[in-house]
XYZ file of C-alpha atoms in Angstrom:
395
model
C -38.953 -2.018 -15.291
C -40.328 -4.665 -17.471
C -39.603 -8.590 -16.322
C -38.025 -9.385 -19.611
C -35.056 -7.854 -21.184
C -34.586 -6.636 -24.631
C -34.659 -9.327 -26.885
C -31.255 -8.754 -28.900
C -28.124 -8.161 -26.843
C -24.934 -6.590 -27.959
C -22.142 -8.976 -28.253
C -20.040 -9.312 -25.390
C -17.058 -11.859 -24.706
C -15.809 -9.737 -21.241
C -16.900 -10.768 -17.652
C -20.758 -11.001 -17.383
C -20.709 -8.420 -15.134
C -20.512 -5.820 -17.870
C -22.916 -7.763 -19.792
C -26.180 -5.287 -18.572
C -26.255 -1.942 -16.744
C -28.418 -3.687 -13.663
C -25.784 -5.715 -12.867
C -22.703 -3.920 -11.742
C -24.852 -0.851 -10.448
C -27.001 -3.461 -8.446
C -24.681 -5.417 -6.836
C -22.118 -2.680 -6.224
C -24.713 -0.180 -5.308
C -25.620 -2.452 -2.546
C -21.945 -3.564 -1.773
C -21.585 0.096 -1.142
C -24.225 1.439 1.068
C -23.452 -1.479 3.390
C -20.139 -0.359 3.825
C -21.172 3.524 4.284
C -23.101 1.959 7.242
C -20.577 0.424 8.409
C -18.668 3.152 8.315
C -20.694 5.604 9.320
C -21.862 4.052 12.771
C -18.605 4.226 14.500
C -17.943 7.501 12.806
C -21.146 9.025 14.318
C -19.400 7.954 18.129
C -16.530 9.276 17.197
C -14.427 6.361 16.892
C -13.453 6.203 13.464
C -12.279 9.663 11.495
C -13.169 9.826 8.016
C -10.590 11.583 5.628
C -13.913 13.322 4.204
C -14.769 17.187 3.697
C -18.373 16.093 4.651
C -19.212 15.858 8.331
C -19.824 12.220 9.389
C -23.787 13.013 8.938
C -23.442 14.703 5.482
C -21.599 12.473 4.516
C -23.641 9.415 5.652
C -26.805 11.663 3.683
C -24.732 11.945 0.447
C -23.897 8.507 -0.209
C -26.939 7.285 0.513
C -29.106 9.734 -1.359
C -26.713 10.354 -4.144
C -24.349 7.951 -4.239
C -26.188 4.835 -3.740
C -29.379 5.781 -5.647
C -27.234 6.911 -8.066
C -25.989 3.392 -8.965
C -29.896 1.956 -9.083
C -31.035 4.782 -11.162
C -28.213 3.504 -13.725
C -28.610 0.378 -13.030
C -32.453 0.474 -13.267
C -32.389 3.239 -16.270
C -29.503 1.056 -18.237
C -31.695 -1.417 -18.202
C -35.382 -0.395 -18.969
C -34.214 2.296 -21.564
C -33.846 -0.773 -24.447
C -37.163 -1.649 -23.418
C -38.404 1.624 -23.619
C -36.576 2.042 -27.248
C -36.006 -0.655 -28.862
C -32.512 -0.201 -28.982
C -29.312 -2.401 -28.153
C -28.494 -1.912 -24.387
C -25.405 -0.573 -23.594
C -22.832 -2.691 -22.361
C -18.866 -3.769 -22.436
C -16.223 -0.897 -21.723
C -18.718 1.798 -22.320
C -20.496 0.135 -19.549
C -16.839 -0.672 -17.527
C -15.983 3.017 -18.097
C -19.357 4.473 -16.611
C -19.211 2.433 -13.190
C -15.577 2.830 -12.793
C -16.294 6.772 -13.101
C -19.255 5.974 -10.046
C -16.665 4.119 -8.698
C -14.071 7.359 -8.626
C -16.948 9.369 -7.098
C -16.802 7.261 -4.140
C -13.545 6.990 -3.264
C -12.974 11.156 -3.820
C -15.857 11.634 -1.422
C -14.398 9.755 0.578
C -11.033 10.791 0.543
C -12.031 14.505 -0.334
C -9.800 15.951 2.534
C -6.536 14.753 0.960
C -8.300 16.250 -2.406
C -8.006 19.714 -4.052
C -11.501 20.899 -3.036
C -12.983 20.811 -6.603
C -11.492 16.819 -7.374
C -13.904 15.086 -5.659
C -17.152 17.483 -6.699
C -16.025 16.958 -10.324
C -15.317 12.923 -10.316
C -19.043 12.817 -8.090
C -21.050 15.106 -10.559
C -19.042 13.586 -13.707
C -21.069 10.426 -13.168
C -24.719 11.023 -13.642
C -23.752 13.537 -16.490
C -22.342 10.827 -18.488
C -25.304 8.615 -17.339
C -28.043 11.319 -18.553
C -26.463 11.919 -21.896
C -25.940 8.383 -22.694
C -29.973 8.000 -21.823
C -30.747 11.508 -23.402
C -28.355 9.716 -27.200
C -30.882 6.733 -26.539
C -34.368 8.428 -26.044
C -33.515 11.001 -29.186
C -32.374 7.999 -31.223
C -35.269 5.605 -30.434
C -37.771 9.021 -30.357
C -39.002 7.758 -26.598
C -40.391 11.316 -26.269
C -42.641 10.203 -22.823
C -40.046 8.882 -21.315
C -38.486 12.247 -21.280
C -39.611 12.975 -17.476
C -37.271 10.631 -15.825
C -33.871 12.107 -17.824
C -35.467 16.306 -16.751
C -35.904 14.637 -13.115
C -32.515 13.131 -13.432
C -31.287 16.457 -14.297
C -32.620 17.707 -11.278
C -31.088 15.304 -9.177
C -27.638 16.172 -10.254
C -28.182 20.056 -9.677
C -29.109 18.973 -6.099
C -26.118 17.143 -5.897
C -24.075 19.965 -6.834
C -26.045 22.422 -4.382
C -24.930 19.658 -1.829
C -21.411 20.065 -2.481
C -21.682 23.809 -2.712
C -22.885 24.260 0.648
C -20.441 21.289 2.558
C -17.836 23.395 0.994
C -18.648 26.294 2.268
C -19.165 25.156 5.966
C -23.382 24.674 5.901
C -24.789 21.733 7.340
C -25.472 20.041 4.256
C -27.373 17.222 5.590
C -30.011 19.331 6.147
C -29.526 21.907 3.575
C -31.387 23.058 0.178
C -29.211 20.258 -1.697
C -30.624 17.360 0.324
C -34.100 18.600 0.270
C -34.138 18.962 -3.513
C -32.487 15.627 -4.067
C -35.073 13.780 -1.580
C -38.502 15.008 -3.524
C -36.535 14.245 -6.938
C -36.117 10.784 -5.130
C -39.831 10.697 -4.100
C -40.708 11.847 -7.448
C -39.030 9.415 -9.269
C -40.733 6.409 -7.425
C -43.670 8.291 -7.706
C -43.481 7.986 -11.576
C -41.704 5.191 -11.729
C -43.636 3.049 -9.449
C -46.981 4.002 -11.061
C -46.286 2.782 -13.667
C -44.656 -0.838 -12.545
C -46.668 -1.817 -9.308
C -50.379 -1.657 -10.797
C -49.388 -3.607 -13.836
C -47.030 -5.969 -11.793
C -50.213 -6.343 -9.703
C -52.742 -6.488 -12.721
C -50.689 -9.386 -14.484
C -50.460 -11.323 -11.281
C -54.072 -10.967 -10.166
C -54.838 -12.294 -13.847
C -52.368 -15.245 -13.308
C -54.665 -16.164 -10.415
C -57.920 -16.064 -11.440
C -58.561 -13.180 -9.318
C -61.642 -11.127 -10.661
C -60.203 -7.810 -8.345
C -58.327 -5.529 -11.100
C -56.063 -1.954 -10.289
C -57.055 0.926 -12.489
C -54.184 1.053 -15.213
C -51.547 2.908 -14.823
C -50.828 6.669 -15.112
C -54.721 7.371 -15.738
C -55.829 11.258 -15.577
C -55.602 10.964 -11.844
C -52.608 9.770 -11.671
C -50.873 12.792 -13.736
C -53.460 15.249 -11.592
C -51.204 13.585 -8.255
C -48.196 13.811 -9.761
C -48.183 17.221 -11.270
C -49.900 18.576 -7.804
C -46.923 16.343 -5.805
C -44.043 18.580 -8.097
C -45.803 21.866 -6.475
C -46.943 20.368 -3.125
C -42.839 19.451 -2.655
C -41.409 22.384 -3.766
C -43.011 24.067 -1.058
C -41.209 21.753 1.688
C -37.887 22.022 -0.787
C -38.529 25.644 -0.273
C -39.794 26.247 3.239
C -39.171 23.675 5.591
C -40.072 24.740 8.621
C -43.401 27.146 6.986
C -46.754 25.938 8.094
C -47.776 26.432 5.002
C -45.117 23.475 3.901
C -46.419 21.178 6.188
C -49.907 21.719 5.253
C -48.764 21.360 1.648
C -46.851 17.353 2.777
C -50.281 16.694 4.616
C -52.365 17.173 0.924
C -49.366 15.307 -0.768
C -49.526 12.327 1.987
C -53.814 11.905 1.154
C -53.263 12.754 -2.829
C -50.725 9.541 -3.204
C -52.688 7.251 -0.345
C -55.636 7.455 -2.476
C -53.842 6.808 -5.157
C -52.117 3.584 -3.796
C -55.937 2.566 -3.139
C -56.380 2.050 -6.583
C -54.021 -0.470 -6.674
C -55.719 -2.707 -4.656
C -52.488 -3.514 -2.608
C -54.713 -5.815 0.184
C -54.940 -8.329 -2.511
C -51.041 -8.985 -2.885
C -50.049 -10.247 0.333
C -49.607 -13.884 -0.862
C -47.227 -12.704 -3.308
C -43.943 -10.890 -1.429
C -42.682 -9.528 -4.774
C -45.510 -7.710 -4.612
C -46.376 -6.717 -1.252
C -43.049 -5.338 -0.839
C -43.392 -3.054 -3.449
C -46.987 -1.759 -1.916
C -44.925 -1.249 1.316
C -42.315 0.220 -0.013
C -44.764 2.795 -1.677
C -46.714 3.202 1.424
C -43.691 5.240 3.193
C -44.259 7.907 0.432
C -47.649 9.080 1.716
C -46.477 7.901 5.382
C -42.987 10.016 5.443
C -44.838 13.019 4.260
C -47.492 12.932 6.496
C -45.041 12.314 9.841
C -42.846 15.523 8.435
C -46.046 17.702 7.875
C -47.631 16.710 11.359
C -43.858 17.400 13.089
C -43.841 20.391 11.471
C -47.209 21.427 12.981
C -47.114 19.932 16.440
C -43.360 20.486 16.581
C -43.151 17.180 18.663
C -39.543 16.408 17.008
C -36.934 17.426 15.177
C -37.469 15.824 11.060
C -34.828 13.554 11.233
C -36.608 10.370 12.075
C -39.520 10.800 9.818
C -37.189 12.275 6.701
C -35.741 8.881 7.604
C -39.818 7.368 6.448
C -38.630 8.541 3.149
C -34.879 7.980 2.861
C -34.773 4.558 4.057
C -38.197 3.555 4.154
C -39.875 4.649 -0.046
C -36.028 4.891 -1.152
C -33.992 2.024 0.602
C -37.391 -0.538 0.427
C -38.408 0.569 -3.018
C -35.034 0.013 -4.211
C -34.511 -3.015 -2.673
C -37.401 -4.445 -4.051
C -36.532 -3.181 -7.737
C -33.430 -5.066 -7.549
C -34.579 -8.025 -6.736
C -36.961 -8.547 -8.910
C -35.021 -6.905 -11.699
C -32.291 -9.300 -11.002
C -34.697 -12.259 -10.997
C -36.347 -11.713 -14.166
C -32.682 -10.500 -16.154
C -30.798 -13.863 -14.810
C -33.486 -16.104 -16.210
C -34.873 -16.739 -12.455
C -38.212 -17.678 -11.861
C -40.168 -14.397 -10.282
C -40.220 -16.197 -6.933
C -39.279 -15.035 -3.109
C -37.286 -17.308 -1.697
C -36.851 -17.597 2.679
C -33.598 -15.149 1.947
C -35.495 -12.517 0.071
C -37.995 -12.571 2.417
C -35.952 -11.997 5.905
C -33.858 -9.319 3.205
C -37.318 -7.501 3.015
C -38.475 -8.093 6.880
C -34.433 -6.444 7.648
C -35.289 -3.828 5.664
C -38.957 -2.689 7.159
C -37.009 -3.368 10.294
C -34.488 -0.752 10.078
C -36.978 1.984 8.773
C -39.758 1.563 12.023
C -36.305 1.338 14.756
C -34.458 4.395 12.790
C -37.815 6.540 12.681
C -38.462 5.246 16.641
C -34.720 5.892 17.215
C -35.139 9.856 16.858
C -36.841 9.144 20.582
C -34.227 6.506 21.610
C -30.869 6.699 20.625
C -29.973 3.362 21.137
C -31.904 2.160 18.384
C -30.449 3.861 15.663
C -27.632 1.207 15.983
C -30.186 -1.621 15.581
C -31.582 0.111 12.680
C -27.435 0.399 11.458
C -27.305 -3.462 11.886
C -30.713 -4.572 10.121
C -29.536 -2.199 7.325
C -26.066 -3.740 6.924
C -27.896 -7.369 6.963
C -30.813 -6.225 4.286
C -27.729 -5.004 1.978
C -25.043 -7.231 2.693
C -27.852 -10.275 2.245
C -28.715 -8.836 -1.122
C -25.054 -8.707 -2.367
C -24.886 -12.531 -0.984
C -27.547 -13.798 -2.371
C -27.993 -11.909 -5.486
C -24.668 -11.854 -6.379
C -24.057 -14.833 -7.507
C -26.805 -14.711 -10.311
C -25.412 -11.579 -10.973
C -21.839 -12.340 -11.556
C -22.629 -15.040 -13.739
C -23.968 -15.406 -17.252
C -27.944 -15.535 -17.777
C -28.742 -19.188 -18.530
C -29.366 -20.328 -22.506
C -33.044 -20.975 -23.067
C-alpha cells in the first residue's frame, strides 16, 4: 500500500470511521481476533461452549484465516485500489453497508447452531463477494488490468472459504481440511505478491532518505514472477497432498525460492528502522513456515500444527500487523514513526508465533502464546484507535 492516500476524497459528513475502507476493517478486524482468542482459550479446556457448528478448533482456524484477514484484505484493498486507479475511494453507507455485512458473518458463525445450516454460510461468503465485485467495478473502470491477480486470488480465497463450510457441515475436521489448506497458500500468496511489491520499495525510499549507498533490486523483477509463478505450483502440491513426500519436498524448494528472494532486499540494513524490520520479519516466516512443514513432513518429528502456526500467525498475523500500522500512520496524517507502543505491539506479536510453534511440544505455552496475542491485538485497537476514529488532520 502506498504511504499517501488518494488525493481527492469523496465527500463525507458521517462518523470518520466510514470515511476510508482501512479504517473500520483495521480497527475492527483487530477488535475481533482478540476476542476469538479470548474466546477460544477457555473453549479449547472446555470451559466455555460456543453456540457454533464449528468445533472450538475450526472455529478458532476460520476466524482467524477468513474472518480476520478478511477485514485487512478490505481494509488494505479499499484503500490501495484508488491508488492503484485513480478513482474516488469508496466510502459512506456503501462503506457502512459492506462492514456491517462482515459484521453479520461473525456473529452467524458464531451463533451458527441456533442458525438454519445455510444462514450463517451465506451471511460469511456474502461478504468478500460484495468486496471482490466492488474491486472487480473499480479495476474495469480505472482499466488497472495488473492489478487483476489480487481480485483472481481473492476469488480463490472465497472458494476456500466455502470448501471450509462444506466440510464443517458435513462432520470433517475442517481445521485441517482441503478448505483451510487452500485458504492458507492464497494467504501466503497474497503477501507474497503483495509484499514484493511494498517492502523493497518501502526499503529503497528509506535507504535513500539516509544516505545509504546499499539499494534492493526493484520490485517484481523477472525473478520475482519466476518465484511466484513456481510458489502457485510448489503450494498446490501441499494444498493437494499433505502428507506426500513429494509435498514436502515441493515446501522445501518454495522455503529457498522466497529466502533468496528476501536477500535481495537487503533486509540486514533496516534494523534501525522498526517499520521496516518488522515487515522483513514478518516475511521471513514465509520461507521459515514452509520449510518447518516440509522437514515435519519428512522426519515426521510432529504433527503440522505448530509450524502451520509459522505461517498463520507468524507471515499472516505479523505481516498484517505491520500493514496496519503503517497504513494507519501514513492515512491519519502521522508521521511514519514507531513509537515504544508499536514496538512492544510488534515484540507481542513475534512472541506469540516462537511460544505457539514451541507450544506443539509443551502445552502450556500455547496459553502464553493466547495472552501475547490478545496484548499485540488489543494494543493495536488501543493505540491505533484513536487516530482511527477520528478525522485525518487539515494540512
Amino acid at each position: 500500500m502506498a504511504d499517501t492516500s488518494a488525493e481527492h476524497m469523496p465527500v463525507w459528513h458521517g462518523p470518520a470511521l466510514f470515511s476510508f475502507g482501512f479504517r473500520p476493517f483495521f480497527l475492527f478486524g483487530a477488535l475481533w481476533v482478540a476476542l476469538a482468542m479470548a474466546l477460544w482459550l477457555p473453549a479449547l479446556s472446555g470451559a466455555l461452549a460456543l453456540p457454533t457448528r464449528f468445533d472450538p478448533v475450526s472455529w478458532h482456524a476460520h476466524e482467524f484465516l477468513f474472518g480476520y484477514l478478511g477485514a485487512v484484505l478490505a481494509g488494505f484493498l479499499l484503500t490501495a485500489v484508488p491508488n492503484w486507479t485513480g478513482r474516488l475511494p469508496i466510502a459512506g453507507w456503501r462503506l457502512a453497508a459492506l462492514f456491517a455485512l462482515w459484521v453479520a458473518g461473525r456473529v452467524a458463525v458464531l451463533v451458527s447452531s441456533h442458525l438454519p445450516e445455510a444462514v450463517a454460510p451465506a451471511l460469511d461468503l456474502a461478504f468478500p463477494l460484495f468486496l471482490g465485485g466492488l474491486i472487480l467495478r473499480e479495476i474495469v473502470a480505472g482499466r488497472n488490468w495488473r492489478n487483476l491477480i489480487v481480485l483472481g486470488l481473492l476469488a480463490v480465497f472465497v472458494l476456500a472459504n466455502g470448501i471450509f463450510h462444506i466440510e464443517a457441515l458435513t462432520g470433517a475436521y475442517a481445521a485441517q481440511g482441503l478448505g483451510l489448506r487452500l485458504g492458507l497458500a492464497t494467504g501466503i500468496m497474497m503477501i507474497a505478491v503483495i509484499g514484493g511489491r511494498i517492502i523493497p520499495s518501502f526499503t529503497r525510499n528509506w535507504l535513500a532518505k539516509e544516505n545509504n549507498p546499499v539499494r534492493p533490486v526493484p520490485p517484481m523483477q523477472r525473478f520475482d514472477r519466476a518465484v511466484l509463478l513456481a510458489s502457485i505450483a510448489l503450494l498446490m502440491l501441499w494444498v493437494a497432498g499433505p502428507r506426500d513426500m513429494q509435498s514436502a519436498a515441493a515446501l522445501i524448494a518454495f522455503g529457498g525460492l522466497h529466502l533468496a528472494r528476501q536477500a535481495r532486499w537487503t533486509p540486514l540494513h533496516t534494523w534501525r528502522e522498526p517499520l521496516l524490520w518488522v515487515l522483513h520479519a514478518a516475511y521471513l516466516f514465509i520461507p521459515l513456515g514452509a520449510l518447518a512443514i516440509g522437514l515435519e513432513q519428512i522426519f515426521g518429528t510432529r504433527g503440522t500444527t505448530g509450524a502451520q502456526h509459522l505461517w498463520m500467525a507468524g507471515a499472516i498475523g505479523a505481516m498484517t500487523l505491520a500493514v496496519m500500522t503503517r497504513a494507519t500512520l501514513g492515512h491519519t496524517g502521522q508521521s511514519l514513526t514507531a513509537n515504544r507502543a508499536t514496538v512492544a505491539i510488534y515484540f507481542c506479536i513475534f512472541g506469540s508465533v516462537l511460544s505457539r510453534y514451541l507450544g506443539s511440544v509443551h502445552s502450556g505455552l500455547t496459553h502464553l502464546s493466547g495472552a501475547l496475542w490478545l496484548a499485540a491485538f488489543a494494543g493495536f485497537a488501543l493505540v491505533y484507535g484513536p487516530a482511527l476514529l477520528r478525522p485525518r488532520p487539515e494540512k
